[in-house]
């Protein structure tokens, strides 16, 4: 996308910021948007934690197509394990708003950390809680995931000694502690399509993209994966080509002179999709 500026320096900076935190962590929780799991991860940054157990959370699964999300879950476990043989990777669907699947996720976190915990015990040290860091791109739901885990028990366990920028830990379960700040990973804007996909789910700031361009991309993508779906949703005739103008006319978003109000319609298109008003849809298929 021509309007979006991309500075590769952001990746290096994030890597520098993540590295010192990782030495305190047993499991990295990578939060992705289940509607676009490929575009919402950053393979270049995975390098920073490629040696560690990773739990990929396909968050906002309540908004995504469940068949595609299940296929992505299998895909991630297979391909990531092949790419990072030193790391153990599991993935799970998640809905941070309702905490659905929370119990299974807690179980997976403990399972992923078990080899490390066994080492601790083998050294004669006392078994300690598993330490987890949540990372992900803007707006994928990191804070909601953290809040969902913290629940009512927002009791901080206090500082650990020995770090310059002391991380704060929150006990989210008798056996699990979470670093209370998420690692924000810069959006992956390495192609026009990536930029447009991330703009569809508001992972890049509004100022960085053109709403009409992104809305047009979005309806095209939905038509490709779910032909006819938007015709039904907006009550368009089956033979009317899908366009912002056609939706504007159908919704009676008309300016003076009978011109379709494409700006207002583009905003509605983006918010209808983002709020899940078109139903559960995915923008990427395996
Ligand atoms: N439907 C649905 N919405 C979610 C889910 N998780 C988060 N959200 C919503 O997504 C939006 C972004 O969530 P945040 O938790 O603020 O995302 P974040 O990754 O912390 O965002 P930044 O701090 O801006 O990087 C909010 O409006 C949340 O309510 C989910 O599982 N399902
Ligand atoms: Mg946040």
Tab-separated table of C-alpha atoms and ligand atoms in Angstrom:
chain	number	residue	atom	x	y	z
A	1	UNK	CA	0.000	0.000	0.000
A	2	UNK	CA	1.646	3.176	-1.142
A	3	UNK	CA	0.459	5.306	1.834
A	4	UNK	CA	1.902	3.054	4.512
A	5	UNK	CA	5.441	3.840	5.513
A	6	UNK	CA	7.594	0.947	6.532
A	7	UNK	CA	10.834	1.224	8.460
A	8	UNK	CA	12.719	-2.089	8.791
A	9	UNK	CA	14.530	-0.464	11.738
A	10	UNK	CA	11.416	-1.160	13.838
A	11	UNK	CA	12.075	-4.876	13.639
A	12	UNK	CA	15.636	-4.515	14.910
A	13	UNK	CA	14.467	-2.201	17.710
A	14	UNK	CA	11.742	-4.633	18.824
A	15	UNK	CA	14.214	-7.496	18.727
A	16	UNK	CA	16.572	-5.476	20.946
A	17	UNK	CA	13.744	-4.747	23.405
A	18	UNK	CA	12.469	-8.327	23.477
A	19	UNK	CA	15.792	-10.072	23.985
A	20	UNK	CA	16.474	-8.954	27.589
A	21	UNK	CA	12.919	-9.891	28.575
A	22	UNK	CA	13.147	-13.344	27.043
A	23	UNK	CA	15.774	-14.528	29.496
A	24	UNK	CA	13.109	-14.353	32.249
A	25	UNK	CA	10.498	-16.211	30.222
A	26	UNK	CA	9.642	-19.906	29.886
A	27	UNK	CA	6.907	-19.686	27.250
A	28	UNK	CA	6.135	-16.980	24.652
A	29	UNK	CA	2.449	-16.486	23.906
A	30	UNK	CA	2.142	-15.161	20.373
A	31	UNK	CA	-1.288	-13.578	19.844
A	32	UNK	CA	-2.526	-13.595	16.243
A	33	UNK	CA	-5.779	-12.409	14.708
A	34	UNK	CA	-7.574	-15.617	13.691
A	35	UNK	CA	-9.047	-13.845	10.642
A	36	UNK	CA	-5.561	-13.361	9.174
A	37	UNK	CA	-3.082	-15.565	10.981
A	38	UNK	CA	-0.354	-15.245	8.360
A	39	UNK	CA	-0.402	-11.451	8.026
A	40	UNK	CA	-0.653	-10.951	11.790
A	41	UNK	CA	2.568	-12.772	12.600
A	42	UNK	CA	6.071	-11.569	11.988
A	43	UNK	CA	8.365	-14.411	10.905
A	44	UNK	CA	11.426	-12.181	11.083
A	45	UNK	CA	10.770	-11.476	14.754
A	46	UNK	CA	10.115	-15.112	15.570
A	47	UNK	CA	13.872	-15.435	15.229
A	48	UNK	CA	14.223	-13.732	18.623
A	49	UNK	CA	12.376	-16.592	20.366
A	50	UNK	CA	12.937	-19.424	17.911
A	51	UNK	CA	14.680	-21.466	20.634
A	52	UNK	CA	11.788	-21.199	23.079
A	53	UNK	CA	8.442	-22.920	23.554
A	54	UNK	CA	5.744	-20.843	21.850
A	55	UNK	CA	1.986	-20.911	22.216
A	56	UNK	CA	0.281	-19.393	19.171
A	57	UNK	CA	-3.135	-18.058	20.197
A	58	UNK	CA	-5.563	-17.643	17.319
A	59	UNK	CA	-7.432	-14.855	19.068
A	60	UNK	CA	-10.742	-13.300	17.960
A	61	UNK	CA	-11.718	-16.778	16.843
A	62	UNK	CA	-15.313	-15.738	17.530
A	63	UNK	CA	-15.036	-13.435	14.485
A	64	UNK	CA	-13.238	-15.894	12.179
A	65	UNK	CA	-14.491	-18.803	10.095
A	66	UNK	CA	-14.094	-21.801	12.401
A	67	UNK	CA	-13.191	-24.247	9.615
A	68	UNK	CA	-10.355	-22.030	8.413
A	69	UNK	CA	-9.192	-21.368	11.986
A	70	UNK	CA	-8.971	-25.092	12.698
A	71	UNK	CA	-6.956	-25.582	9.487
A	72	UNK	CA	-4.597	-22.761	10.537
A	73	UNK	CA	-4.084	-24.366	13.940
A	74	UNK	CA	-2.900	-27.603	12.317
A	75	UNK	CA	-0.823	-25.684	9.756
A	76	UNK	CA	1.032	-23.673	12.409
A	77	UNK	CA	1.910	-26.674	14.513
A	78	UNK	CA	3.305	-28.498	11.469
A	79	UNK	CA	5.160	-25.730	9.647
A	80	UNK	CA	6.508	-23.862	12.644
A	81	UNK	CA	7.790	-27.037	14.210
A	82	UNK	CA	9.625	-27.808	10.956
A	83	UNK	CA	11.100	-24.282	10.793
A	84	UNK	CA	12.119	-24.174	14.452
A	85	UNK	CA	13.119	-27.703	15.419
A	86	UNK	CA	14.581	-26.450	18.726
A	87	UNK	CA	11.301	-24.984	19.812
A	88	UNK	CA	8.040	-26.617	20.877
A	89	UNK	CA	5.024	-24.981	19.313
A	90	UNK	CA	1.366	-25.456	20.106
A	91	UNK	CA	-1.526	-23.411	18.911
A	92	UNK	CA	-5.042	-22.901	20.152
A	93	UNK	CA	-8.172	-20.990	19.251
A	94	UNK	CA	-9.036	-18.226	21.672
A	95	UNK	CA	-11.705	-15.651	22.339
A	96	UNK	CA	-10.256	-13.218	24.823
A	97	UNK	CA	-13.542	-11.355	25.218
A	98	UNK	CA	-15.392	-14.323	26.692
A	99	UNK	CA	-12.357	-16.272	27.937
A	100	UNK	CA	-13.481	-19.273	25.917
A	101	UNK	CA	-10.772	-21.989	25.858
A	102	UNK	CA	-8.953	-20.446	28.828
A	103	UNK	CA	-8.682	-23.732	30.734
A	104	UNK	CA	-7.192	-25.551	27.724
A	105	UNK	CA	-4.726	-22.711	27.178
A	106	UNK	CA	-3.550	-22.830	30.813
A	107	UNK	CA	-3.019	-26.570	30.393
A	108	UNK	CA	-0.973	-26.007	27.211
A	109	UNK	CA	1.185	-23.371	28.912
A	110	UNK	CA	2.069	-25.823	31.669
A	111	UNK	CA	2.729	-28.571	29.156
A	112	UNK	CA	5.014	-26.335	27.063
A	113	UNK	CA	6.998	-25.265	30.112
A	114	UNK	CA	7.366	-28.753	31.555
A	115	UNK	CA	10.848	-29.565	30.098
A	116	UNK	CA	12.192	-26.301	31.581
A	117	UNK	CA	10.474	-26.969	34.916
A	118	UNK	CA	11.973	-30.454	34.984
A	119	UNK	CA	15.439	-28.909	34.514
A	120	UNK	CA	14.825	-26.535	37.435
A	121	UNK	CA	13.838	-29.429	39.679
A	122	UNK	CA	16.777	-31.554	38.448
A	123	UNK	CA	19.128	-28.758	39.583
A	124	UNK	CA	17.720	-29.209	43.061
A	125	UNK	CA	15.834	-25.900	42.912
A	126	UNK	CA	12.280	-25.411	44.112
A	127	UNK	CA	9.603	-25.704	41.453
A	128	UNK	CA	8.512	-22.156	40.556
A	129	UNK	CA	5.579	-20.804	38.539
A	130	UNK	CA	5.856	-20.864	34.731
A	131	UNK	CA	6.710	-17.406	33.368
A	132	UNK	CA	4.917	-16.198	30.278
A	133	UNK	CA	5.254	-13.174	27.962
A	134	UNK	CA	2.483	-12.121	25.580
A	135	UNK	CA	3.604	-10.707	22.203
A	136	UNK	CA	1.693	-9.632	19.114
A	137	UNK	CA	0.970	-6.920	16.588
A	138	UNK	CA	-1.148	-3.862	17.395
A	139	UNK	CA	-4.847	-4.523	18.018
A	140	UNK	CA	-4.677	-8.330	17.912
A	141	UNK	CA	-6.008	-8.393	21.489
A	142	UNK	CA	-2.868	-8.656	23.668
A	143	UNK	CA	-4.281	-6.517	26.495
A	144	UNK	CA	-7.625	-8.339	26.371
A	145	UNK	CA	-5.790	-11.676	26.547
A	146	UNK	CA	-3.761	-10.453	29.535
A	147	UNK	CA	-6.877	-9.111	31.298
A	148	UNK	CA	-8.734	-12.303	30.555
A	149	UNK	CA	-6.010	-14.314	32.261
A	150	UNK	CA	-5.664	-11.907	35.165
A	151	UNK	CA	-9.436	-11.978	35.768
A	152	UNK	CA	-10.293	-10.773	39.274
A	153	UNK	CA	-6.964	-11.804	40.769
A	154	UNK	CA	-4.969	-8.738	39.833
A	155	UNK	CA	-2.576	-9.312	42.696
A	156	UNK	CA	0.941	-8.437	41.653
A	157	UNK	CA	3.586	-10.722	42.997
A	158	UNK	CA	6.088	-7.895	43.076
A	159	UNK	CA	9.442	-7.313	41.488
A	160	UNK	CA	12.004	-9.972	40.886
A	161	UNK	CA	15.535	-9.014	41.762
A	162	UNK	CA	18.403	-8.802	39.343
A	163	UNK	CA	17.051	-6.987	36.311
A	164	UNK	CA	17.794	-3.437	35.335
A	165	UNK	CA	14.323	-2.718	34.014
A	166	UNK	CA	12.554	-4.927	36.505
A	167	UNK	CA	9.639	-6.700	34.951
A	168	UNK	CA	6.465	-6.996	36.991
A	169	UNK	CA	4.821	-10.345	37.303
A	170	UNK	CA	1.163	-11.076	37.709
A	171	UNK	CA	0.097	-14.450	39.080
A	172	UNK	CA	-2.635	-15.653	36.713
A	173	UNK	CA	-2.915	-19.173	38.070
A	174	UNK	CA	-1.260	-20.910	41.036
A	175	UNK	CA	1.386	-22.238	38.598
A	176	UNK	CA	1.660	-19.420	36.026
A	177	UNK	CA	3.003	-15.860	36.095
A	178	UNK	CA	2.611	-13.333	33.322
A	179	UNK	CA	4.844	-10.378	32.517
A	180	UNK	CA	2.429	-7.481	32.858
A	181	UNK	CA	3.471	-5.605	29.707
A	182	UNK	CA	2.965	-7.135	26.272
A	183	UNK	CA	5.647	-7.055	23.587
A	184	UNK	CA	4.181	-5.036	20.744
A	185	UNK	CA	5.456	-6.366	17.451
A	186	UNK	CA	5.526	-3.902	14.540
A	187	UNK	CA	2.992	-4.674	11.813
A	188	UNK	CA	4.378	-6.589	8.896
A	189	UNK	CA	3.982	-4.151	6.039
A	190	UNK	CA	6.395	-5.792	3.654
A	191	UNK	CA	3.949	-5.904	0.770
A	192	UNK	CA	0.954	-3.899	-0.360
A	193	UNK	CA	-1.316	-6.860	0.314
A	194	UNK	CA	-0.031	-7.272	3.881
A	195	UNK	CA	-0.672	-3.577	4.542
A	196	UNK	CA	-4.205	-3.832	3.187
A	197	UNK	CA	-5.005	-6.999	5.158
A	198	UNK	CA	-3.739	-5.444	8.394
A	199	UNK	CA	-5.685	-2.247	7.712
A	200	UNK	CA	-8.872	-4.357	7.339
A	201	UNK	CA	-8.545	-5.441	10.986
A	202	UNK	CA	-7.261	-2.021	12.175
A	203	UNK	CA	-3.792	-3.296	13.007
A	204	UNK	CA	-2.330	-0.208	11.355
A	205	UNK	CA	-3.388	3.303	12.393
A	206	UNK	CA	-6.191	5.043	10.472
A	207	UNK	CA	-3.921	7.834	9.334
A	208	UNK	CA	-1.749	5.336	7.447
A	209	UNK	CA	-4.274	4.127	4.881
A	210	UNK	CA	-7.005	5.211	2.525
A	211	UNK	CA	-10.398	3.885	3.689
A	212	UNK	CA	-11.852	3.552	0.195
A	213	UNK	CA	-8.836	1.612	-1.046
A	214	UNK	CA	-8.934	-0.748	1.941
A	215	UNK	CA	-12.744	-1.194	1.803
A	216	UNK	CA	-12.486	-2.023	-1.882
A	217	UNK	CA	-9.718	-4.556	-1.175
A	218	UNK	CA	-11.797	-6.057	1.663
A	219	UNK	CA	-14.977	-6.636	-0.357
A	220	UNK	CA	-12.859	-8.115	-3.171
A	221	UNK	CA	-11.168	-10.507	-0.763
A	222	UNK	CA	-14.482	-11.600	0.807
A	223	UNK	CA	-16.011	-12.150	-2.636
A	224	UNK	CA	-13.022	-14.330	-3.562
A	225	UNK	CA	-13.328	-16.549	-0.465
A	226	UNK	CA	-17.130	-16.356	0.033
A	227	UNK	CA	-18.692	-15.647	-3.389
A	228	UNK	CA	-22.118	-14.009	-3.157
A	229	UNK	CA	-21.937	-13.493	0.633
A	230	UNK	CA	-21.931	-9.695	0.452
A	231	UNK	CA	-24.644	-9.647	-2.222
A	232	UNK	CA	-26.873	-11.407	0.291
A	233	UNK	CA	-25.802	-9.208	3.197
A	234	UNK	CA	-26.402	-5.918	1.367
A	235	UNK	CA	-29.380	-7.159	-0.674
A	236	UNK	CA	-27.715	-6.660	-4.051
A	237	UNK	CA	-29.038	-8.320	-7.209
A	238	UNK	CA	-26.974	-11.358	-8.089
A	239	UNK	CA	-25.956	-9.795	-11.432
A	240	UNK	CA	-24.844	-6.447	-9.928
A	241	UNK	CA	-21.015	-6.348	-9.786
A	242	UNK	CA	-19.852	-5.952	-6.180
A	243	UNK	CA	-18.458	-2.464	-5.539
A	244	UNK	CA	-18.497	0.300	-2.937
A	245	UNK	CA	-20.817	2.276	-5.231
A	246	UNK	CA	-23.280	-0.634	-5.500
A	247	UNK	CA	-23.352	-1.015	-1.700
A	248	UNK	CA	-23.775	2.783	-1.290
A	249	UNK	CA	-26.784	2.753	-3.612
A	250	UNK	CA	-28.293	-0.295	-1.900
A	251	UNK	CA	-27.900	1.355	1.530
A	252	UNK	CA	-29.155	4.731	0.135
A	253	UNK	CA	-25.925	6.495	1.113
A	254	UNK	CA	-26.360	9.180	-1.546
A	255	UNK	CA	-24.814	12.631	-1.850
A	256	UNK	CA	-26.309	15.645	-3.591
A	257	UNK	CA	-26.624	14.990	-7.311
A	258	UNK	CA	-27.453	11.292	-6.723
A	259	UNK	CA	-23.776	10.456	-6.306
A	260	UNK	CA	-22.979	7.416	-4.090
A	261	UNK	CA	-21.319	8.469	-0.823
A	262	UNK	CA	-18.295	6.216	-1.156
A	263	UNK	CA	-16.450	7.608	1.867
A	264	UNK	CA	-19.314	6.938	4.285
A	265	UNK	CA	-19.936	3.539	2.678
A	266	UNK	CA	-16.260	2.559	2.983
A	267	UNK	CA	-16.363	3.369	6.701
A	268	UNK	CA	-19.503	1.277	7.145
A	269	UNK	CA	-17.956	-1.614	5.183
A	270	UNK	CA	-14.859	-1.600	7.405
A	271	UNK	CA	-16.822	-1.334	10.641
A	272	UNK	CA	-19.365	-3.990	9.565
A	273	UNK	CA	-16.499	-6.405	8.962
A	274	UNK	CA	-14.544	-5.457	12.088
A	275	UNK	CA	-17.605	-5.845	14.319
A	276	UNK	CA	-18.428	-9.235	12.805
A	277	UNK	CA	-21.711	-8.028	11.266
A	278	UNK	CA	-21.059	-10.047	8.116
A	279	UNK	CA	-20.793	-13.220	10.185
A	280	UNK	CA	-17.693	-15.255	10.969
A	281	UNK	CA	-15.293	-14.774	8.070
A	282	UNK	CA	-11.563	-15.274	7.495
A	283	UNK	CA	-9.386	-13.187	5.193
A	284	UNK	CA	-6.680	-15.811	4.764
A	285	UNK	CA	-7.023	-19.488	4.046
A	286	UNK	CA	-4.274	-22.072	4.533
B	1	LIG	N1	-14.575	-10.182	19.221
B	1	LIG	C1	-13.408	-10.160	19.869
B	1	LIG	N2	-12.816	-8.984	20.122
B	1	LIG	C2	-11.653	-8.981	20.781
B	1	LIG	C3	-11.013	-10.188	21.209
B	1	LIG	N3	-9.849	-9.851	21.818
B	1	LIG	C4	-9.779	-8.512	21.778
B	1	LIG	N4	-10.861	-7.975	21.161
B	1	LIG	C5	-11.112	-6.544	20.885
B	1	LIG	O1	-10.087	-6.083	20.005
B	1	LIG	C6	-9.740	-4.722	20.322
B	1	LIG	C7	-8.252	-4.624	20.568
B	1	LIG	O2	-7.949	-5.339	21.763
B	1	LIG	P1	-6.682	-4.970	22.680
B	1	LIG	O3	-6.629	-5.995	23.748
B	1	LIG	O4	-6.708	-3.546	23.048
B	1	LIG	O5	-5.516	-5.229	21.626
B	1	LIG	P2	-3.948	-4.976	21.831
B	1	LIG	O6	-3.255	-6.028	21.063
B	1	LIG	O7	-3.623	-4.863	23.274
B	1	LIG	O8	-3.826	-3.590	21.101
B	1	LIG	P3	-2.613	-2.515	21.236
B	1	LIG	O9	-2.355	-2.306	22.696
B	1	LIG	O10	-3.158	-1.326	20.530
B	1	LIG	O11	-1.456	-3.103	20.520
B	1	LIG	C8	-10.602	-4.339	21.522
B	1	LIG	O12	-11.726	-3.644	21.029
B	1	LIG	C9	-10.991	-5.671	22.118
B	1	LIG	O13	-12.222	-5.594	22.805
B	1	LIG	C10	-11.656	-11.428	20.905
B	1	LIG	O14	-11.162	-12.532	21.189
B	1	LIG	N5	-12.843	-11.341	20.227
B	2	LIG	MG1	-2.743	-3.290	24.386
